[in-house]
N, CA, C and O atoms as a DFTB+ gen file, in Angstrom:
484 C
 N C O
     1  1     -88.367     -93.080    -117.178
     2  2     -88.167     -94.120    -118.233
     3  2     -88.122     -93.480    -119.650
     4  3     -88.922     -92.607    -119.986
     5  1     -87.081     -93.991    -120.516
     6  2     -86.974     -93.260    -121.590
     7  2     -87.957     -94.023    -122.919
     8  3     -87.827     -95.113    -123.477
     9  1     -88.873     -93.003    -123.090
    10  2     -89.824     -94.127    -124.192
    11  2     -89.229     -93.906    -125.912
    12  3     -88.459     -93.117    -126.460
    13  1     -89.906     -94.851    -126.269
    14  2     -89.411     -95.004    -127.999
    15  2     -89.574     -93.622    -128.568
    16  3     -90.340     -92.722    -128.223
    17  1     -88.623     -93.670    -129.571
    18  2     -88.716     -92.287    -130.515
    19  2     -89.934     -92.205    -131.490
    20  3     -90.159     -93.068    -132.339
    21  1     -90.561     -91.295    -131.330
    22  2     -91.821     -91.042    -132.245
    23  2     -91.554     -90.660    -133.545
    24  3     -90.408     -90.318    -133.839
    25  1     -92.497     -90.667    -134.424
    26  2     -92.342     -89.930    -135.845
    27  2     -92.130     -88.483    -135.723
    28  3     -92.655     -87.983    -134.728
    29  1     -91.618     -87.852    -136.342
    30  2     -91.228     -86.235    -136.376
    31  2     -92.375     -85.556    -137.038
    32  3     -92.416     -84.328    -137.116
    33  1     -93.418     -86.417    -137.573
    34  2     -94.463     -85.471    -138.591
    35  2     -95.691     -85.218    -137.663
    36  3     -96.378     -86.102    -137.151
    37  1     -95.865     -83.829    -137.524
    38  2     -96.626     -83.258    -136.583
    39  2     -98.031     -84.136    -136.517
    40  3     -98.643     -84.509    -137.518
    41  1     -98.469     -84.422    -134.997
    42  2     -99.584     -85.269    -134.799
    43  2     -99.314     -86.513    -134.963
    44  3    -100.310     -87.206    -134.755
    45  1     -98.408     -87.092    -135.244
    46  2     -98.072     -88.708    -135.562
    47  2     -97.885     -89.410    -134.153
    48  3     -97.036     -89.019    -133.353
    49  1     -98.609     -90.313    -133.943
    50  2     -98.597     -90.708    -132.625
    51  2     -97.550     -92.069    -132.531
    52  3     -97.293     -92.569    -131.436
    53  1     -97.095     -92.495    -133.550
    54  2     -96.597     -93.823    -134.372
    55  2     -95.108     -94.083    -133.775
    56  3     -94.391     -93.180    -133.343
    57  1     -94.885     -94.950    -133.802
    58  2     -93.180     -95.547    -133.222
    59  2     -92.451     -95.477    -134.533
    60  3     -92.759     -96.116    -135.539
    61  1     -91.079     -94.320    -134.373
    62  2     -90.471     -94.246    -135.240
    63  2     -89.607     -95.495    -135.756
    64  3     -89.148     -96.183    -134.844
    65  1     -89.228     -96.010    -137.394
    66  2     -88.707     -97.318    -137.764
    67  2     -87.776     -96.911    -138.597
    68  3     -86.876     -97.709    -138.861
    69  1     -87.764     -95.523    -139.235
    70  2     -87.038     -94.980    -140.366
    71  2     -86.454     -93.728    -140.173
    72  3     -87.288     -92.980    -139.662
    73  1     -85.377     -93.173    -140.361
    74  2     -84.646     -91.926    -140.733
    75  2     -84.852     -91.328    -142.112
    76  3     -84.993     -91.956    -143.161
    77  1     -84.847     -90.112    -141.956
    78  2     -84.878     -89.301    -143.100
    79  2     -83.663     -88.249    -143.078
    80  3     -83.495     -87.415    -142.188
    81  1     -82.954     -88.404    -144.055
    82  2     -81.686     -87.534    -143.931
    83  2     -81.800     -86.537    -145.385
    84  3     -82.130     -87.202    -146.367
    85  1     -81.645     -85.521    -145.571
    86  2     -81.522     -84.587    -146.542
    87  2     -79.955     -84.346    -146.801
    88  3     -79.156     -84.192    -145.877
    89  1     -79.631     -84.330    -148.058
    90  2     -78.238     -84.267    -148.890
    91  2     -78.301     -83.096    -149.800
    92  3     -78.056     -83.248    -150.996
    93  1     -78.670     -81.729    -149.218
    94  2     -78.805     -80.680    -150.167
    95  2     -77.730     -80.408    -151.092
    96  3     -78.061     -79.703    -152.046
    97  1     -76.600     -80.764    -151.055
    98  2     -75.547     -80.236    -152.196
    99  2     -75.885     -81.332    -153.351
   100  3     -75.250     -81.186    -154.396
   101  1     -76.804     -82.408    -153.291
   102  2     -77.027     -83.445    -154.194
   103  2     -78.643     -83.359    -154.529
   104  3     -79.082     -83.948    -155.518
   105  1     -79.402     -82.690    -153.764
   106  2     -80.663     -82.356    -153.620
   107  2     -81.365     -83.989    -153.600
   108  3     -81.859     -84.535    -154.587
   109  1     -81.290     -84.425    -152.588
   110  2     -81.513     -85.923    -152.403
   111  2     -82.059     -85.878    -150.847
   112  3     -81.697     -85.189    -149.893
   113  1     -83.114     -86.932    -150.982
   114  2     -83.503     -87.058    -149.440
   115  2     -83.291     -88.633    -149.488
   116  3     -83.516     -89.303    -150.496
   117  1     -82.919     -89.050    -148.508
   118  2     -82.682     -90.457    -148.044
   119  2     -83.405     -91.069    -146.924
   120  3     -83.241     -90.697    -145.762
   121  1     -84.235     -92.044    -147.286
   122  2     -84.738     -92.591    -146.420
   123  2     -84.302     -94.090    -145.835
   124  3     -84.545     -95.070    -146.539
   125  1     -83.818     -94.218    -144.866
   126  2     -83.132     -95.618    -144.244
   127  2     -83.749     -96.086    -142.780
   128  3     -84.546     -95.559    -142.003
   129  1     -83.149     -97.084    -142.774
   130  2     -83.342     -97.588    -141.127
   131  2     -83.263     -96.682    -139.963
   132  3     -82.701     -95.591    -140.053
   133  1     -83.753     -97.060    -138.988
   134  2     -83.861     -95.916    -137.878
   135  2     -82.200     -95.818    -137.424
   136  3     -81.504     -96.814    -137.230
   137  1     -81.843     -94.757    -137.331
   138  2     -80.337     -94.221    -136.938
   139  2     -80.276     -94.916    -135.294
   140  3     -81.255     -94.878    -134.549
   141  1     -79.296     -95.379    -135.006
   142  2     -78.906     -95.221    -133.410
   143  2     -79.256     -94.379    -132.533
   144  3     -79.773     -94.632    -131.444
   145  1     -78.965     -93.258    -133.012
   146  2     -79.270     -92.024    -132.152
   147  2     -79.783     -91.205    -132.854
   148  3     -79.599     -91.164    -134.071
   149  1     -80.579     -90.342    -132.157
   150  2     -81.302     -89.059    -133.021
   151  2     -80.440     -87.863    -133.229
   152  3     -79.946     -87.460    -132.176
   153  1     -80.155     -87.257    -134.177
   154  2     -79.285     -86.185    -135.023
   155  2     -79.887     -85.289    -135.065
   156  3     -81.084     -85.457    -135.299
   157  1     -79.418     -83.994    -134.879
   158  2     -80.320     -82.844    -134.963
   159  2     -80.716     -82.575    -136.437
   160  3     -81.612     -81.744    -136.582
   161  1     -80.262     -83.069    -137.416
   162  2     -80.381     -82.540    -138.816
   163  2     -81.060     -84.055    -139.655
   164  3     -80.840     -84.375    -140.824
   165  1     -81.756     -84.662    -138.834
   166  2     -82.493     -85.677    -139.212
   167  2     -83.774     -85.754    -138.587
   168  3     -84.109     -85.176    -137.553
   169  1     -84.642     -86.712    -139.482
   170  2     -86.368     -86.810    -138.803
   171  2     -86.599     -88.202    -138.880
   172  3     -86.239     -88.909    -139.821
   173  1     -87.196     -88.577    -137.891
   174  2     -87.434     -90.088    -137.270
   175  2     -88.902     -90.311    -137.982
   176  3     -89.792     -89.525    -137.656
   177  1     -89.167     -91.233    -138.836
   178  2     -90.562     -91.505    -139.286
   179  2     -91.151     -92.854    -139.026
   180  3     -90.404     -93.781    -138.714
   181  1     -92.370     -93.015    -139.127
   182  2     -93.058     -94.062    -138.697
   183  2     -92.960     -94.681    -140.145
   184  3     -92.390     -94.048    -141.033
   185  1     -93.619     -96.149    -140.425
   186  2     -93.341     -96.797    -141.694
   187  2     -94.360     -95.935    -142.675
   188  3     -93.941     -95.522    -143.757
   189  1     -95.639     -95.699    -142.268
   190  2     -96.532     -94.977    -143.549
   191  2     -95.788     -93.733    -144.081
   192  3     -95.608     -93.429    -145.261
   193  1     -95.386     -93.066    -142.957
   194  2     -94.626     -91.836    -143.571
   195  2     -93.464     -91.974    -144.354
   196  3     -93.264     -91.242    -145.323
   197  1     -92.594     -92.960    -143.968
   198  2     -91.850     -93.408    -144.787
   199  2     -91.794     -93.811    -145.983
   200  3     -91.005     -93.434    -146.849
   201  1     -92.829     -94.776    -146.092
   202  2     -92.939     -94.982    -147.430
   203  2     -93.652     -94.112    -148.459
   204  3     -93.524     -94.180    -149.682
   205  1     -94.515     -93.185    -147.678
   206  2     -95.282     -92.140    -148.683
   207  2     -94.424     -90.902    -148.920
   208  3     -94.863     -90.023    -149.661
   209  1     -93.130     -90.762    -148.294
   210  2     -92.716     -89.410    -148.705
   211  2     -92.325     -89.178    -149.818
   212  3     -91.694     -89.980    -150.507
   213  1     -92.703     -87.854    -150.203
   214  2     -92.145     -87.333    -151.686
   215  2     -91.336     -86.133    -151.371
   216  3     -91.402     -85.488    -150.325
   217  1     -90.442     -85.863    -152.549
   218  2     -89.320     -84.654    -152.209
   219  2     -89.743     -83.858    -153.016
   220  3     -90.471     -84.232    -153.937
   221  1     -89.370     -82.535    -152.846
   222  2     -89.595     -81.560    -153.955
   223  2     -89.612     -81.748    -155.489
   224  3     -89.318     -82.830    -155.997
   225  1     -89.886     -80.903    -156.053
   226  2     -89.550     -80.845    -157.751
   227  2     -87.952     -80.984    -157.831
   228  3     -87.293     -80.261    -157.083
   229  1     -87.384     -81.749    -158.577
   230  2     -86.021     -81.673    -158.972
   231  2     -85.182     -82.316    -157.810
   232  3     -83.954     -82.261    -157.880
   233  1     -85.665     -82.792    -156.973
   234  2     -84.966     -83.788    -155.696
   235  2     -85.217     -85.166    -155.989
   236  3     -86.314     -85.400    -156.495
   237  1     -84.526     -86.031    -155.805
   238  2     -84.489     -87.394    -155.703
   239  2     -84.589     -88.058    -154.306
   240  3     -83.839     -87.796    -153.366
   241  1     -85.702     -89.033    -154.284
   242  2     -85.701     -89.816    -153.065
   243  2     -84.973     -90.926    -152.995
   244  3     -85.457     -91.849    -153.651
   245  1     -83.935     -91.181    -152.408
   246  2     -83.477     -92.507    -152.222
   247  2     -84.114     -93.447    -150.903
   248  3     -83.938     -93.007    -149.767
   249  1     -84.723     -94.512    -151.061
   250  2     -85.708     -95.185    -149.986
   251  2     -84.737     -96.703    -149.941
   252  3     -84.272     -97.371    -150.865
   253  1     -84.684     -96.874    -148.544
   254  2     -84.713     -98.172    -148.400
   255  2     -85.297     -99.432    -148.854
   256  3     -86.508     -99.304    -148.676
   257  1     -85.103    -100.357    -149.252
   258  2     -85.713    -101.169    -150.088
   259  2     -86.202    -102.488    -148.943
   260  3     -87.135    -103.208    -149.301
   261  1     -85.606    -102.719    -147.734
   262  2     -86.209    -103.767    -147.083
   263  2     -87.266    -103.348    -146.206
   264  3     -87.940    -102.351    -146.464
   265  1     -87.473    -104.155    -145.036
   266  2     -88.601    -103.825    -144.191
   267  2     -87.878    -102.851    -143.281
   268  3     -86.674    -102.885    -143.026
   269  1     -88.878    -101.866    -142.764
   270  2     -88.605    -101.198    -141.832
   271  2     -89.308    -101.645    -140.423
   272  3     -90.533    -101.686    -140.311
   273  1     -88.423    -101.971    -139.373
   274  2     -88.828    -102.837    -138.170
   275  2     -88.260    -101.986    -137.198
   276  3     -87.200    -101.374    -137.326
   277  1     -89.161    -101.972    -136.026
   278  2     -88.783    -101.379    -134.698
   279  2     -87.576    -101.575    -134.112
   280  3     -87.059    -102.675    -134.307
   281  1     -86.978    -100.759    -133.420
   282  2     -85.577    -101.440    -132.741
   283  2     -85.996    -102.010    -131.588
   284  3     -86.880    -101.602    -130.836
   285  1     -85.136    -103.231    -131.456
   286  2     -85.328    -104.141    -130.322
   287  2     -85.106    -103.155    -129.070
   288  3     -84.540    -102.063    -129.140
   289  1     -85.651    -103.732    -127.917
   290  2     -85.433    -102.805    -126.885
   291  2     -84.023    -103.048    -126.143
   292  3     -83.505    -104.165    -126.160
   293  1     -83.486    -102.061    -125.557
   294  2     -82.076    -102.072    -125.193
   295  2     -82.111    -102.676    -123.900
   296  3     -83.179    -102.906    -123.333
   297  1     -80.831    -102.985    -123.331
   298  2     -81.072    -103.269    -121.753
   299  2     -81.104    -102.234    -121.106
   300  3     -81.235    -102.285    -119.883
   301  1     -80.989    -101.018    -121.790
   302  2     -81.230     -99.409    -120.854
   303  2     -82.894     -99.575    -120.474
   304  3     -83.490     -99.485    -119.400
   305  1     -83.332     -99.842    -121.791
   306  2     -84.815     -99.661    -121.880
   307  2     -85.520    -100.682    -120.652
   308  3     -86.474    -100.401    -119.928
   309  1     -84.835    -101.761    -120.676
   310  2     -85.306    -103.072    -119.723
   311  2     -85.225    -102.736    -118.305
   312  3     -86.114    -102.968    -117.486
   313  1     -83.965    -102.105    -118.035
   314  2     -83.561    -101.624    -116.602
   315  2     -84.538    -100.513    -116.128
   316  3     -85.172    -100.583    -115.075
   317  1     -84.604     -99.389    -117.087
   318  2     -85.668     -98.285    -116.786
   319  2     -86.804     -98.765    -116.481
   320  3     -87.325     -98.242    -115.496
   321  1     -87.570     -99.867    -117.162
   322  2     -88.970    -100.457    -117.049
   323  2     -88.824    -101.023    -115.714
   324  3     -89.601    -100.516    -114.905
   325  1     -87.949    -102.053    -115.180
   326  2     -88.010    -102.479    -114.120
   327  2     -88.011    -101.686    -112.684
   328  3     -88.654    -101.944    -111.666
   329  1     -87.091    -100.655    -112.942
   330  2     -87.050     -99.481    -111.880
   331  2     -88.408     -98.852    -111.720
   332  3     -88.885     -98.699    -110.595
   333  1     -89.134     -98.431    -112.961
   334  2     -90.161     -97.761    -113.049
   335  2     -91.401     -98.668    -112.188
   336  3     -92.221     -98.112    -111.457
   337  1     -91.364     -99.905    -112.390
   338  2     -92.375    -100.716    -111.959
   339  2     -92.217    -101.170    -110.322
   340  3     -93.132    -101.564    -109.600
   341  1     -90.981    -101.022    -110.003
   342  2     -90.408    -101.194    -108.620
   343  2     -90.719     -99.872    -107.799
   344  3     -90.946     -99.829    -106.590
   345  1     -90.692     -98.923    -108.580
   346  2     -91.012     -97.491    -108.137
   347  2     -92.530     -97.518    -107.626
   348  3     -93.014     -97.359    -106.506
   349  1     -93.095     -97.781    -108.882
   350  2     -94.683     -97.470    -108.916
   351  2     -95.019     -98.549    -107.822
   352  3     -95.928     -98.087    -107.133
   353  1     -94.653     -99.798    -107.385
   354  2     -95.325    -100.918    -106.117
   355  2     -94.618    -100.326    -105.159
   356  3     -95.001    -100.962    -104.178
   357  1     -93.720     -99.415    -104.698
   358  2     -93.423     -99.173    -103.335
   359  2     -94.555     -98.280    -102.743
   360  3     -95.241     -97.489    -103.390
   361  1     -94.628     -98.509    -101.551
   362  2     -95.821     -97.561    -100.875
   363  2     -95.329     -96.243    -100.601
   364  3     -94.157     -95.868    -100.555
   365  1     -96.283     -95.654    -100.441
   366  2     -96.091     -94.047    -100.232
   367  2     -95.444     -93.999     -98.618
   368  3     -95.886     -94.608     -97.644
   369  1     -94.345     -93.145     -98.667
   370  2     -94.072     -92.988     -96.984
   371  2     -94.977     -92.423     -96.494
   372  3     -95.884     -91.951     -97.180
   373  1     -94.934     -92.333     -95.052
   374  2     -95.972     -91.774     -94.079
   375  2     -95.418     -90.421     -93.717
   376  3     -94.267     -90.299     -93.297
   377  1     -96.289     -89.346     -93.891
   378  2     -95.804     -88.291     -93.119
   379  2     -95.136     -88.439     -91.768
   380  3     -95.697     -89.297     -91.088
   381  1     -93.956     -87.775     -91.093
   382  2     -93.600     -87.989     -89.616
   383  2     -94.841     -87.137     -88.929
   384  3     -95.421     -86.184     -89.449
   385  1     -95.122     -87.757     -87.539
   386  2     -96.234     -87.219     -86.772
   387  2     -95.288     -86.774     -85.606
   388  3     -94.263     -87.413     -85.366
   389  1     -95.662     -85.626     -84.858
   390  2     -95.078     -85.318     -83.830
   391  2     -95.692     -85.954     -82.802
   392  3     -96.708     -86.558     -83.144
   393  1     -95.318     -86.035     -81.304
   394  2     -95.776     -86.336     -80.372
   395  2     -96.455     -85.626     -79.801
   396  3     -97.506     -86.084     -79.352
   397  1     -96.137     -84.287     -79.602
   398  2     -96.648     -83.224     -78.938
   399  2     -97.760     -82.734     -79.454
   400  3     -98.667     -82.503     -78.654
   401  1     -97.989     -82.449     -80.889
   402  2     -99.112     -82.543     -81.727
   403  2    -100.300     -83.299     -81.171
   404  3    -101.350     -82.833     -80.728
   405  1     -99.910     -84.591     -81.287
   406  2    -100.973     -85.377     -81.075
   407  2    -101.815     -85.176     -79.594
   408  3    -103.025     -85.108     -79.381
   409  1    -100.776     -85.118     -78.772
   410  2    -101.291     -84.779     -77.365
   411  2    -101.939     -83.461     -76.922
   412  3    -102.491     -83.463     -75.822
   413  1    -101.934     -82.305     -77.670
   414  2    -102.728     -81.133     -77.572
   415  2    -103.891     -80.845     -78.547
   416  3    -104.685     -79.906     -78.477
   417  1    -103.847     -81.732     -79.378
   418  2    -105.233     -81.668     -80.288
   419  2    -106.177     -82.730     -80.153
   420  3    -105.582     -83.739     -79.774
   421  1    -107.154     -82.887     -80.273
   422  2    -108.002     -83.718     -80.132
   423  2    -107.938     -84.926     -81.426
   424  3    -107.665     -84.518     -82.554
   425  1    -108.070     -85.670     -81.317
   426  2    -108.185     -86.985     -82.259
   427  2    -109.035     -86.915     -83.027
   428  3    -110.222     -87.036     -82.724
   429  1    -108.425     -86.617     -84.678
   430  2    -108.985     -86.145     -85.541
   431  2    -108.589     -87.074     -86.454
   432  3    -107.480     -87.536     -86.187
   433  1    -109.206     -87.606     -87.644
   434  2    -108.705     -88.224     -88.578
   435  2    -109.308     -87.577     -90.010
   436  3    -110.463     -87.150     -90.012
   437  1    -108.527     -87.523     -91.164
   438  2    -108.526     -86.719     -92.552
   439  2    -108.593     -87.973     -93.276
   440  3    -107.937     -88.995     -93.075
   441  1    -109.481     -87.744     -94.149
   442  2    -109.946     -88.580     -95.694
   443  2    -109.939     -87.825     -96.445
   444  3    -110.718     -86.894     -96.241
   445  1    -109.158     -87.775     -97.615
   446  2    -109.429     -86.801     -98.767
   447  2    -109.505     -85.429     -97.967
   448  3    -108.658     -84.990     -97.189
   449  1    -110.641     -84.888     -98.313
   450  2    -110.882     -83.657     -98.057
   451  2    -111.896     -83.101     -97.064
   452  3    -112.259     -81.947     -96.837
   453  1    -112.315     -84.525     -96.431
   454  2    -113.270     -84.422     -95.439
   455  2    -112.022     -84.461     -94.083
   456  3    -110.843     -84.775     -94.246
   457  1    -112.637     -84.072     -92.819
   458  2    -112.411     -84.045     -91.684
   459  2    -113.445     -84.797     -90.561
   460  3    -114.458     -84.194     -90.206
   461  1    -113.164     -86.014     -90.073
   462  2    -114.099     -86.537     -89.036
   463  2    -113.443     -85.809     -87.454
   464  3    -112.276     -85.908     -87.075
   465  1    -114.349     -85.230     -86.872
   466  2    -114.252     -84.577     -85.535
   467  2    -114.631     -85.725     -84.558
   468  3    -115.472     -86.420     -85.129
   469  1    -114.425     -86.084     -83.638
   470  2    -114.882     -86.633     -82.604
   471  2    -115.831     -85.971     -81.933
   472  3    -115.645     -84.761     -81.800
   473  1    -117.168     -86.621     -81.300
   474  2    -118.125     -85.334     -80.844
   475  2    -117.475     -85.257     -79.303
   476  3    -116.764     -86.069     -78.711
   477  1    -117.885     -84.246     -78.983
   478  2    -117.549     -83.513     -77.435
   479  2    -118.621     -84.215     -76.581
   480  3    -119.737     -84.479     -77.031
   481  1    -118.242     -84.494     -75.370
   482  2    -119.556     -85.088     -74.447
   483  2    -119.662     -83.877     -73.343
   484  3    -120.518     -83.919     -72.459
């Protein structure tokens, strides 16, 4: 399943709601709503980091004045979630057992790391 985009700041676990783009030839940092796709030369930021961003001396910060809201889940996200739930609920397949192995070995059962061997009389 695809997880939501996270803030690009080191150690920040929050969900991204804004995108930071640098316009180097104009010495400007632009903080706007979260871009539809992650681009290589942009940075995703959570709301606290988007609001508190400062630029180097001589640079200007252009900031979106509206609310930063997380993007709504897409159909792909919902389908991936449903498939993950179905996969988790599906019982694990049993390993195939050979009839010959059962006939030649005594009846034993295995549970975790322990093995139960029936007593020999």
